XYZ file of C-alpha atoms in Angstrom:
694
model
C 95.848 61.031 140.180
C 97.318 62.199 136.874
C 97.857 59.631 134.110
C 97.844 59.159 130.339
C 94.836 58.136 128.263
C 95.135 54.362 128.001
C 94.531 54.075 124.246
C 97.730 52.104 123.589
C 99.804 49.379 125.170
C 102.671 51.738 126.046
C 100.243 54.205 127.678
C 99.109 51.396 129.989
C 102.698 50.377 130.769
C 103.742 53.967 131.486
C 100.760 54.481 133.817
C 101.591 51.211 135.631
C 105.324 51.928 135.939
C 106.547 52.578 139.568
C 107.608 56.187 138.890
C 107.662 56.919 142.662
C 110.863 54.873 142.803
C 112.509 56.800 139.954
C 114.273 60.147 139.849
C 111.270 61.640 138.036
C 108.751 60.921 140.794
C 105.005 60.362 140.239
C 103.439 61.480 136.953
C 101.523 64.350 138.594
C 104.838 65.906 139.627
C 106.360 65.803 136.133
C 107.071 69.062 134.357
C 104.258 69.944 132.003
C 106.709 69.943 129.102
C 107.574 66.261 129.738
C 103.944 65.252 130.230
C 102.845 66.988 127.009
C 105.761 65.486 125.028
C 104.953 61.948 126.218
C 101.230 62.487 125.494
C 102.017 63.640 121.933
C 104.384 60.716 121.438
C 101.798 58.142 122.595
C 99.221 59.491 120.118
C 101.607 59.156 117.143
C 101.454 56.234 114.734
C 105.123 56.374 113.685
C 108.024 55.342 115.967
C 108.745 58.093 118.493
C 111.000 58.300 121.501
C 111.584 60.769 124.372
C 114.660 60.935 126.632
C 114.437 63.250 129.675
C 117.026 64.709 131.990
C 120.733 64.078 132.405
C 120.029 60.370 132.939
C 118.219 60.233 129.562
C 115.220 58.418 131.056
C 113.417 56.941 128.028
C 109.816 56.765 126.826
C 108.496 55.387 123.524
C 105.236 54.533 121.809
C 103.786 51.293 120.396
C 105.217 51.913 116.928
C 108.730 51.966 118.429
C 108.439 48.491 120.053
C 109.570 46.509 116.918
C 112.795 48.514 116.883
C 113.646 47.097 120.316
C 113.382 43.544 119.055
C 114.277 40.976 121.714
C 115.153 43.727 124.193
C 111.444 43.721 124.982
C 108.973 46.457 125.729
C 109.829 46.949 129.405
C 112.664 49.395 128.830
C 110.429 52.296 129.887
C 111.990 54.476 132.566
C 115.530 53.129 132.046
C 118.503 55.232 130.926
C 119.056 55.202 127.163
C 122.706 54.191 127.490
C 121.673 51.058 129.375
C 119.226 49.879 126.731
C 121.379 50.853 123.751
C 124.838 50.210 125.168
C 126.127 48.668 121.913
C 125.485 51.877 119.944
C 125.955 54.440 122.704
C 129.477 55.306 121.464
C 127.774 56.435 118.237
C 124.562 58.071 119.468
C 125.860 59.270 122.861
C 127.773 62.269 121.426
C 124.681 63.253 119.424
C 122.514 63.083 122.555
C 125.054 65.262 124.312
C 125.012 67.920 121.577
C 121.199 68.035 121.636
C 120.908 68.192 125.441
C 123.735 70.650 126.063
C 124.018 72.689 122.847
C 120.421 72.616 121.644
C 121.415 71.240 118.226
C 119.055 69.256 116.007
C 120.050 66.328 113.788
C 118.418 64.579 110.866
C 119.849 61.528 109.115
C 118.400 59.445 106.262
C 119.561 55.832 106.064
C 121.728 56.040 109.187
C 123.618 52.794 109.798
C 123.545 51.249 113.292
C 124.572 47.790 114.520
C 121.989 46.751 117.113
C 121.958 43.801 119.501
C 118.204 43.181 119.402
C 118.344 39.390 119.199
C 121.017 36.738 119.642
C 123.234 38.402 117.027
C 124.352 41.890 116.055
C 122.166 43.302 113.290
C 123.075 45.615 110.426
C 120.249 48.176 110.558
C 119.345 51.496 108.925
C 117.099 54.330 110.128
C 115.740 57.650 108.979
C 115.605 59.730 112.189
C 115.490 63.213 113.612
C 116.811 64.404 117.017
C 115.516 67.704 118.455
C 115.652 69.309 121.929
C 112.666 69.405 124.323
C 112.689 72.773 126.015
C 111.220 73.760 129.397
C 109.088 76.846 129.870
C 112.141 78.834 130.906
C 113.885 78.011 127.617
C 116.365 75.535 129.059
C 116.663 72.052 127.579
C 114.985 69.323 129.559
C 115.239 66.410 127.206
C 115.384 65.037 123.678
C 112.673 64.162 121.191
C 113.306 61.456 118.571
C 111.172 60.464 115.594
C 112.501 57.566 113.546
C 111.618 55.052 110.894
C 113.532 51.823 110.347
C 114.523 51.445 106.684
C 116.741 48.357 107.001
C 114.776 46.185 104.562
C 114.578 48.919 101.935
C 118.248 49.935 102.164
C 119.522 46.355 102.057
C 117.210 45.463 99.172
C 118.306 48.522 97.167
C 121.947 47.678 97.795
C 121.462 44.113 96.616
C 119.516 45.159 93.512
C 122.153 47.759 92.690
C 124.827 45.062 92.856
C 122.812 42.818 90.532
C 122.111 45.726 88.167
C 125.834 46.400 87.889
C 126.574 42.741 87.216
C 127.675 42.490 83.596
C 127.526 38.952 82.177
C 130.986 37.838 81.111
C 131.553 37.455 77.378
C 132.353 33.914 76.389
C 135.906 33.603 75.099
C 136.619 30.425 73.173
C 140.268 30.551 74.200
C 139.414 30.731 77.915
C 136.220 28.686 78.175
C 137.377 27.089 81.434
C 137.437 30.459 83.197
C 134.033 31.593 81.921
C 131.965 30.289 84.850
C 134.526 31.457 87.425
C 134.583 34.962 85.965
C 130.779 34.997 85.764
C 130.458 33.816 89.359
C 132.947 36.332 90.737
C 130.646 39.112 89.496
C 128.391 38.324 92.480
C 131.170 38.775 95.047
C 131.200 42.562 94.952
C 128.848 42.868 97.922
C 130.263 40.525 100.594
C 127.960 42.065 103.214
C 125.059 40.476 101.334
C 126.811 37.492 99.787
C 129.897 36.459 101.791
C 130.403 33.187 99.909
C 128.943 31.058 97.178
C 129.422 27.636 95.612
C 128.165 26.417 92.248
C 128.053 22.627 92.353
C 127.267 20.076 89.673
C 126.023 16.607 90.569
C 126.423 13.925 87.900
C 123.464 11.592 88.387
C 124.971 8.728 86.389
C 128.350 8.822 88.163
C 126.841 9.941 91.514
C 129.650 12.461 91.924
C 129.837 16.120 92.920
C 132.147 18.700 91.369
C 132.636 22.377 92.159
C 132.239 24.377 88.939
C 133.030 27.760 90.514
C 133.165 29.502 93.873
C 134.131 32.601 95.801
C 134.586 33.468 99.474
C 135.680 29.974 100.524
C 139.006 28.200 100.738
C 140.318 24.963 102.159
C 143.843 25.319 103.535
C 144.315 21.600 104.102
C 145.767 20.096 100.875
C 144.815 16.629 102.079
C 141.148 17.545 102.287
C 139.411 17.845 98.926
C 136.167 19.672 98.322
C 134.038 21.858 100.547
C 130.986 19.729 101.385
C 130.790 17.744 104.598
C 129.446 14.161 104.472
C 126.197 15.430 105.982
C 126.120 18.245 103.406
C 126.549 15.744 100.562
C 123.557 13.740 101.797
C 121.426 16.857 102.267
C 122.174 18.224 98.807
C 121.839 14.885 97.006
C 118.290 14.505 98.336
C 117.335 18.178 97.991
C 114.382 18.853 95.690
C 113.345 22.364 96.755
C 115.294 25.439 97.769
C 115.795 26.187 101.429
C 117.830 27.623 104.291
C 120.488 25.482 106.007
C 123.110 25.888 108.693
C 126.534 26.364 107.110
C 128.202 24.054 109.652
C 126.008 21.170 108.448
C 126.750 21.754 104.767
C 130.443 22.699 104.793
C 133.503 20.978 106.228
C 134.939 22.269 109.505
C 138.244 23.074 107.807
C 136.677 25.530 105.351
C 137.707 29.185 105.787
C 135.582 32.208 104.919
C 137.750 34.580 102.898
C 135.323 37.444 102.263
C 133.510 37.771 105.581
C 132.989 41.489 106.298
C 132.170 40.947 109.988
C 133.941 39.307 112.891
C 131.393 36.486 112.915
C 131.410 33.632 110.388
C 128.308 33.269 108.204
C 126.051 30.806 109.975
C 123.505 30.044 107.247
C 123.415 29.400 103.523
C 120.554 29.296 101.044
C 120.621 26.402 98.545
C 118.770 26.432 95.194
C 118.639 23.250 93.052
C 118.470 23.320 89.236
C 118.279 20.608 86.608
C 120.014 20.536 83.237
C 120.426 18.161 80.312
C 117.280 16.114 80.984
C 118.234 15.515 84.614
C 121.543 13.853 83.770
C 123.120 16.660 85.772
C 121.757 18.628 88.687
C 123.170 21.974 89.689
C 123.104 23.524 93.145
C 123.784 27.162 93.944
C 124.901 27.741 97.556
C 124.594 31.350 98.657
C 125.919 32.510 101.995
C 123.785 34.713 104.262
C 125.117 37.742 106.028
C 125.767 37.003 109.698
C 124.080 40.309 110.581
C 120.647 40.064 109.038
C 117.707 37.688 108.887
C 116.515 35.735 105.852
C 113.343 37.626 104.946
C 111.348 37.464 101.695
C 113.403 40.200 100.038
C 116.626 38.360 100.847
C 115.220 35.160 99.310
C 114.210 37.134 96.215
C 117.806 38.361 95.934
C 119.137 34.801 96.230
C 116.800 33.602 93.502
C 117.965 36.365 91.151
C 121.595 35.455 91.856
C 120.813 31.813 91.171
C 119.045 32.608 87.904
C 121.969 34.707 86.731
C 124.455 31.958 87.495
C 122.296 29.218 85.981
C 121.804 31.323 82.852
C 125.566 31.723 82.511
C 125.973 27.975 83.060
C 123.469 27.154 80.332
C 125.199 29.642 78.022
C 128.507 27.934 78.867
C 127.090 24.495 78.117
C 125.536 25.675 74.871
C 128.782 27.271 73.689
C 130.782 24.171 74.655
C 128.387 22.027 72.636
C 128.699 24.457 69.734
C 132.487 24.252 69.992
C 132.363 20.465 69.988
C 130.030 20.445 66.991
C 132.160 23.039 65.200
C 135.285 21.048 65.928
C 133.636 17.924 64.512
C 132.538 19.854 61.424
C 136.014 21.321 61.017
C 137.542 17.867 61.276
C 135.170 16.554 58.614
C 135.795 19.623 56.463
C 139.544 19.211 56.900
C 139.344 15.567 55.838
C 137.186 16.546 52.876
C 139.617 19.322 51.855
C 142.516 16.924 52.291
C 140.783 14.418 50.045
C 140.032 17.099 47.431
C 143.627 18.313 47.543
C 145.059 14.811 47.166
C 142.542 13.885 44.454
C 143.236 17.134 42.564
C 146.985 16.562 42.689
C 146.608 12.946 41.645
C 144.337 13.909 38.737
C 146.679 16.585 37.377
C 149.346 14.155 36.123
C 147.096 11.717 34.194
C 145.055 14.626 32.809
C 148.212 16.340 31.546
C 149.424 13.091 29.993
C 146.030 12.402 28.410
C 145.947 15.910 26.964
C 149.429 15.444 25.462
C 148.377 12.164 23.833
C 145.215 13.752 22.439
C 147.157 16.713 21.054
C 149.497 14.253 19.244
C 146.485 12.342 18.021
C 144.905 15.592 16.785
C 147.951 16.355 14.641
C 148.041 12.765 13.352
C 144.339 12.852 12.422
C 144.589 15.760 10.003
C 143.744 13.445 7.093
C 140.626 12.111 8.799
C 138.045 14.876 9.536
C 135.801 12.570 11.551
C 138.623 11.413 13.834
C 139.859 15.012 14.156
C 136.350 16.030 15.241
C 136.247 13.365 17.945
C 139.740 14.259 19.187
C 138.875 17.976 19.254
C 135.757 17.244 21.298
C 137.755 15.110 23.711
C 140.309 17.919 24.135
C 137.539 20.398 24.983
C 136.117 18.070 27.611
C 139.612 17.480 28.948
C 140.187 21.259 29.207
C 136.952 21.541 31.145
C 137.974 18.717 33.460
C 141.369 20.367 34.035
C 139.646 23.645 34.966
C 137.330 21.879 37.413
C 140.317 20.106 38.959
C 142.201 23.422 39.268
C 139.166 25.045 40.920
C 138.892 22.205 43.430
C 142.576 22.533 44.222
C 142.228 26.298 44.721
C 139.263 25.814 47.073
C 141.208 23.323 49.176
C 144.115 25.792 49.351
C 141.770 28.661 50.318
C 140.249 26.608 53.135
C 143.725 25.678 54.365
C 144.948 29.281 54.021
C 147.649 28.142 51.602
C 146.662 29.901 48.380
C 149.902 31.601 47.349
C 150.095 35.265 46.321
C 153.086 36.960 44.693
C 152.360 40.658 45.042
C 153.943 43.275 42.797
C 153.119 46.706 41.404
C 151.645 46.708 37.894
C 149.501 48.653 35.441
C 146.104 46.963 35.477
C 145.294 48.085 31.922
C 148.031 45.784 30.629
C 146.689 42.861 32.641
C 143.139 43.433 31.422
C 144.196 43.728 27.769
C 146.234 40.533 27.906
C 143.562 38.581 29.800
C 140.872 39.561 27.284
C 143.115 38.743 24.304
C 144.033 35.345 25.691
C 140.430 34.478 26.462
C 139.191 35.695 23.075
C 141.609 33.314 21.350
C 139.851 30.360 22.987
C 136.245 31.158 21.945
C 134.414 32.113 18.775
C 130.854 32.434 20.039
C 131.252 35.864 21.700
C 133.215 39.017 21.052
C 134.899 40.299 24.224
C 134.757 44.100 23.886
C 136.873 46.442 26.032
C 134.692 49.522 26.320
C 137.161 51.443 28.515
C 140.565 50.466 29.898
C 141.809 52.928 32.516
C 145.483 52.904 33.347
C 146.002 52.421 37.076
C 148.855 51.228 39.283
C 147.788 48.529 41.723
C 149.499 46.096 44.107
C 148.456 42.593 43.127
C 149.273 39.063 42.056
C 149.086 39.122 38.226
C 148.197 35.452 37.902
C 145.442 35.562 40.519
C 143.840 38.752 39.143
C 143.977 37.314 35.630
C 142.180 34.303 37.109
C 139.487 36.687 38.422
C 139.013 38.333 35.021
C 138.941 34.963 33.226
C 136.383 33.566 35.664
C 134.072 36.547 35.227
C 134.324 36.549 31.419
C 133.846 32.764 31.335
C 130.808 33.148 33.558
C 129.415 35.892 31.305
C 129.879 33.780 28.171
C 128.383 30.680 29.766
C 125.195 32.411 30.959
C 124.508 34.355 27.743
C 124.180 31.580 25.128
C 121.784 33.605 22.957
C 124.031 36.689 22.914
C 127.219 37.243 20.954
C 129.206 39.729 23.025
C 130.524 40.536 26.506
C 131.510 44.103 27.470
C 134.458 44.734 29.801
C 135.385 48.149 31.240
C 137.599 49.698 33.906
C 137.621 53.208 35.386
C 138.859 55.076 38.457
C 136.184 56.301 40.884
C 137.010 57.732 44.334
C 140.546 56.353 44.417
C 139.327 52.895 43.418
C 139.804 50.971 40.201
C 136.334 49.694 39.271
C 136.147 46.839 36.752
C 132.901 45.579 35.211
C 132.057 42.526 33.094
C 128.632 42.777 31.464
C 126.693 40.037 29.698
C 123.327 40.021 27.922
C 122.137 36.639 29.087
C 119.647 34.965 31.409
C 120.214 37.230 34.413
C 119.856 36.312 38.085
C 116.729 36.420 40.307
C 117.043 39.227 42.880
C 116.423 36.894 45.808
C 119.362 34.648 44.796
C 122.109 37.199 44.115
C 123.505 37.209 47.660
C 124.014 33.417 47.565
C 126.315 33.343 44.548
C 129.517 33.636 46.590
C 128.892 30.436 48.540
C 130.842 27.320 47.635
C 129.068 24.910 45.267
C 125.979 27.172 45.023
C 124.197 27.079 41.688
C 120.823 28.597 40.865
C 118.338 25.740 40.563
C 116.633 27.089 37.437
C 119.935 27.180 35.498
C 121.911 24.316 37.055
C 120.534 21.750 34.616
C 121.311 23.905 31.577
C 124.834 25.168 32.320
C 127.923 23.223 33.325
C 130.045 23.914 36.388
C 130.418 23.207 40.094
C 129.617 26.655 41.518
C 133.202 27.330 42.647
C 134.258 30.151 40.344
C 132.662 33.115 42.128
C 133.665 31.761 45.526
C 137.303 31.695 44.364
C 136.962 35.181 42.814
C 135.580 36.589 46.082
C 138.412 35.076 48.131
C 141.108 36.403 45.778
C 139.611 39.917 45.852
C 139.413 39.848 49.638
C 143.150 39.182 49.769
C 143.668 42.190 47.470
C 141.574 44.422 49.811
C 138.959 44.591 47.092
C 135.203 44.078 46.933
C 132.819 42.341 44.587
C 129.157 42.872 43.752
C 126.568 42.182 41.058
C 123.751 44.042 39.350
C 121.337 41.893 37.403
C 117.890 41.786 35.880
C 116.369 38.426 35.112
C 116.109 37.875 31.352
C 118.259 40.900 30.485
C 121.701 39.964 31.749
C 124.120 40.709 34.580
C 127.039 43.004 35.309
C 129.729 41.719 37.652
C 131.815 44.420 39.348
C 134.952 44.382 41.400
C 136.993 47.235 42.810
C 140.607 47.495 43.944
C 142.497 50.287 45.747
C 144.671 52.378 43.443
C 148.259 52.736 44.583
C 149.279 56.289 45.552
C 145.775 57.752 45.073
C 144.957 60.976 46.942
C 141.685 62.429 48.113
C 141.194 65.755 46.362
C 137.772 66.487 47.858
C 137.925 69.287 50.419
C 136.376 68.525 53.807
C 133.820 71.093 55.038
C 132.939 71.036 58.732
C 130.689 73.747 60.250
C 127.994 73.828 62.907
C 125.211 73.067 60.416
C 127.013 71.333 57.532
C 129.593 68.636 56.946
C 130.835 67.083 53.719
C 133.671 65.019 52.270
C 133.986 62.736 49.256
C 131.690 60.111 50.842
C 128.928 62.043 52.627
C 127.130 65.376 52.927
C 125.244 66.202 56.151
C 123.054 69.260 56.738
C 120.986 70.378 59.732
C 117.563 71.224 58.270
C 115.809 73.257 60.966
C 112.807 74.024 58.714
C 112.020 70.345 58.160
C 113.196 69.388 61.646
C 115.515 66.588 60.548
C 119.120 65.818 59.729
C 119.528 65.611 55.933
C 122.190 63.047 54.992
C 123.336 62.238 51.464
C 125.815 59.383 50.986
C 127.998 59.604 47.884
C 129.617 56.959 45.677
C 131.472 53.930 46.981
C 131.509 53.241 50.708
C 133.716 51.014 52.815
C 133.929 50.179 56.508
C 136.073 53.215 57.249
C 133.946 55.744 55.331
C 130.690 54.368 56.781
C 131.947 54.541 60.374
C 133.388 58.028 59.899
C 130.174 59.332 58.323
C 127.935 57.679 60.923
C 129.917 59.111 63.847
C 129.755 62.558 62.231
C 125.968 62.157 61.995
C 125.932 61.239 65.694
C 127.899 64.341 66.612
C 125.656 66.665 64.580
C 122.480 65.048 65.948
C 123.664 65.722 69.517
C 124.603 69.344 68.771
C 121.420 70.140 66.830
C 118.977 68.492 69.231
C 117.078 66.985 66.275
C 115.232 63.688 66.606
C 114.812 62.582 62.967
C 117.152 61.645 60.100
C 116.625 61.557 56.317
C 119.273 59.048 55.185
C 119.623 59.153 51.389
C 121.520 56.265 49.754
C 120.413 56.930 46.160
C 123.937 57.949 45.138
C 125.627 54.969 46.823
C 127.397 52.498 44.544
C 128.494 48.922 45.153
C 128.395 47.305 48.573
C 129.343 48.222 52.141
C 128.424 44.909 53.779
C 131.532 44.902 56.007
C 130.034 47.793 58.024
C 126.365 46.686 58.036
C 126.536 44.770 61.337
C 128.245 47.654 63.168
C 125.543 50.061 61.943
C 122.701 47.887 63.257
C 124.153 46.671 66.549
C 126.384 49.533 67.690
C 125.607 52.758 65.885
C 121.801 52.775 66.089
C 121.843 52.388 69.921
C 124.292 55.330 70.099
C 121.940 57.420 67.945
C 118.956 56.425 70.094
C 120.837 57.501 73.225
C 121.519 60.847 71.502
C 117.785 61.357 70.949
C 117.036 59.755 67.554
C 113.419 58.548 67.267
C 112.670 58.244 63.506
C 114.939 57.243 60.613
C 113.942 57.337 56.934
C 116.323 55.260 54.827
C 116.207 55.778 51.039
C 117.453 52.766 49.094
C 120.368 52.852 46.665
C 119.760 51.515 43.168
C 122.591 49.056 43.830
C 121.226 45.657 44.833
C 124.162 44.947 47.116
C 123.838 48.321 48.840
C 120.160 47.473 49.419
C 121.191 44.129 50.900
C 123.586 45.928 53.264
C 120.800 48.312 54.339
C 118.396 45.404 54.892
C 120.978 43.615 57.031
C 121.513 46.693 59.234
C 117.782 47.141 59.801
C 117.176 43.422 60.395
C 119.692 43.339 63.271
C 118.931 46.867 64.509
C 119.178 47.144 68.294
C 116.921 49.598 70.128
C 113.561 51.309 69.560
C 114.319 53.757 66.753
C 111.435 53.675 64.249
C 113.127 52.921 60.902
C 111.497 52.702 57.477
C 113.053 51.892 54.101
C 111.895 53.690 50.941
C 112.585 53.462 47.215
C 111.280 56.978 46.744
C 112.904 59.981 48.426
C 109.714 62.075 48.543
C 107.832 59.300 50.322
C 110.565 59.131 52.957
C 110.553 62.907 53.428
C 106.743 63.046 53.693
C 106.808 60.323 56.347
C 109.350 62.223 58.447
C 107.323 65.444 58.195
C 104.201 63.655 59.480
C 105.672 61.775 62.456
């Protein structure tokens, strides 16, 4: 009696099957082609399947049994369309083309909806159909090899959805929508996540509130919330994550808005979180697909979704707390500024009256030198007090955005000459020398710019008590009017220069020796900002300081010709060359830079790096003047990642001699995003040698 080697469970079942009662008859009467195909199939360790004859009588091996699921293993000898009736409309035509036309099929990740258990499953298979031919060349049956890939395909789909989830940027003006917009990011794959609730439980008030949701609605306006009484009890006492029936957690009236199948989701996974020292507990409810089971990979997906949402929640809470703190600070600052403004206004009248009385007294005391001396000293102190009061009033106006400007076109040389003359008439200790006074038309407020010049000269005189002169100059460079005020005094430590523009800041080493409240440079900086100007300082401790500011010249034109070729680019701000011999991009920045020139030059570098295929950049700032701090953050956070994506690996940055340009470079490197290896050099040769070695 012919049979199969009983080395597997299915071999035993096939041998024991009553084939005499089937259309195939006993095994010994089978065509050799069928017997050999079944023998080969039974020996295989991957899922294999054979269908024979017009009735598609089926055979399969042990590895195929899990694919049957609850259908069981006793489907041997039955027609394929009987076992797989739910998918026969899909696979039947393919069977027909194999059996009647001799075609072969191969499909990776083929989607089928199988009824293997109590519910319809979403499944995926890699399979191949091929004909089984008889000795005479005719087709006797079909051979199928397949591998179920459901877990892999579903997991990849879920991870792809999470990978494409972009955390929502927090917008102060729409903070209430932040969590909702963050949550909705997870709704883009309803087959995997048909609904979700993010719930907050206030432990002190013992109350639940829904922070955000998707996929659920409650059409009954009389019924509030989504949790059933039983669900409230379950969640309140929940300490660990777990799987629950949706009907126990949610109210009967709840509708599922995103369900991709005919069936409602029957289960949900709940993950508890704690926040704010357990004063609040959060719960993330995540709906399960009605067509798959909750395996380990599905749980991993739920945990990642929960972490994302909890992270966004914590970010939301942190930003709300920051807003509350900022609001409190702003309220205190507003009250302080209001007090300063009122106090300054109230002080102006008595100070003016006191000054008038002292001036009368000064004239009356001409016959008494000692009295005249005392009155003169009192007037000087009164002048100082009036200036401090005016500075306080200006600061309060700046903070309130109410500092008035009356803009008009004027020749700055006239303003500078008058300001210097007026200031010189008030002092005898220093000579204020105008080294150069360039004529230039600018758009400005005369009074405010004169205030800038006076503040800088006053500052120079104050901090150079052992010197006897201050040098003032103005010139036009690159369409800018550049003004400098140089003293020969105590100088400023390099590590303190960047702090001078802060309100009330005074260098500790000099604060006890020089009078003032640290407001002058703050006011100067604010006035220049309103004039689209910039301000910087060069100083050497013990040798003096030079304060610079620059303003745009009205009607100025760029006379530098732009050169743009495959290997070279240049304009008035930058020169870029592709150096194939040294294998790097050679970049030389020129003169004053602003946000616009820096961005334009950087994007040109990006373009040339892409075209040249180079990986290194020699970035020379030795000819850069002034400051470009308004572009420093963009360079570090935005531009460097673009350069890295274009292939940049190493970046040698040669410092400018300008302290403020160095500070801008340091800021860009400190906040640099990405993995570009960047080094800062004071010496150009050292930077070039480093690039040639790496």
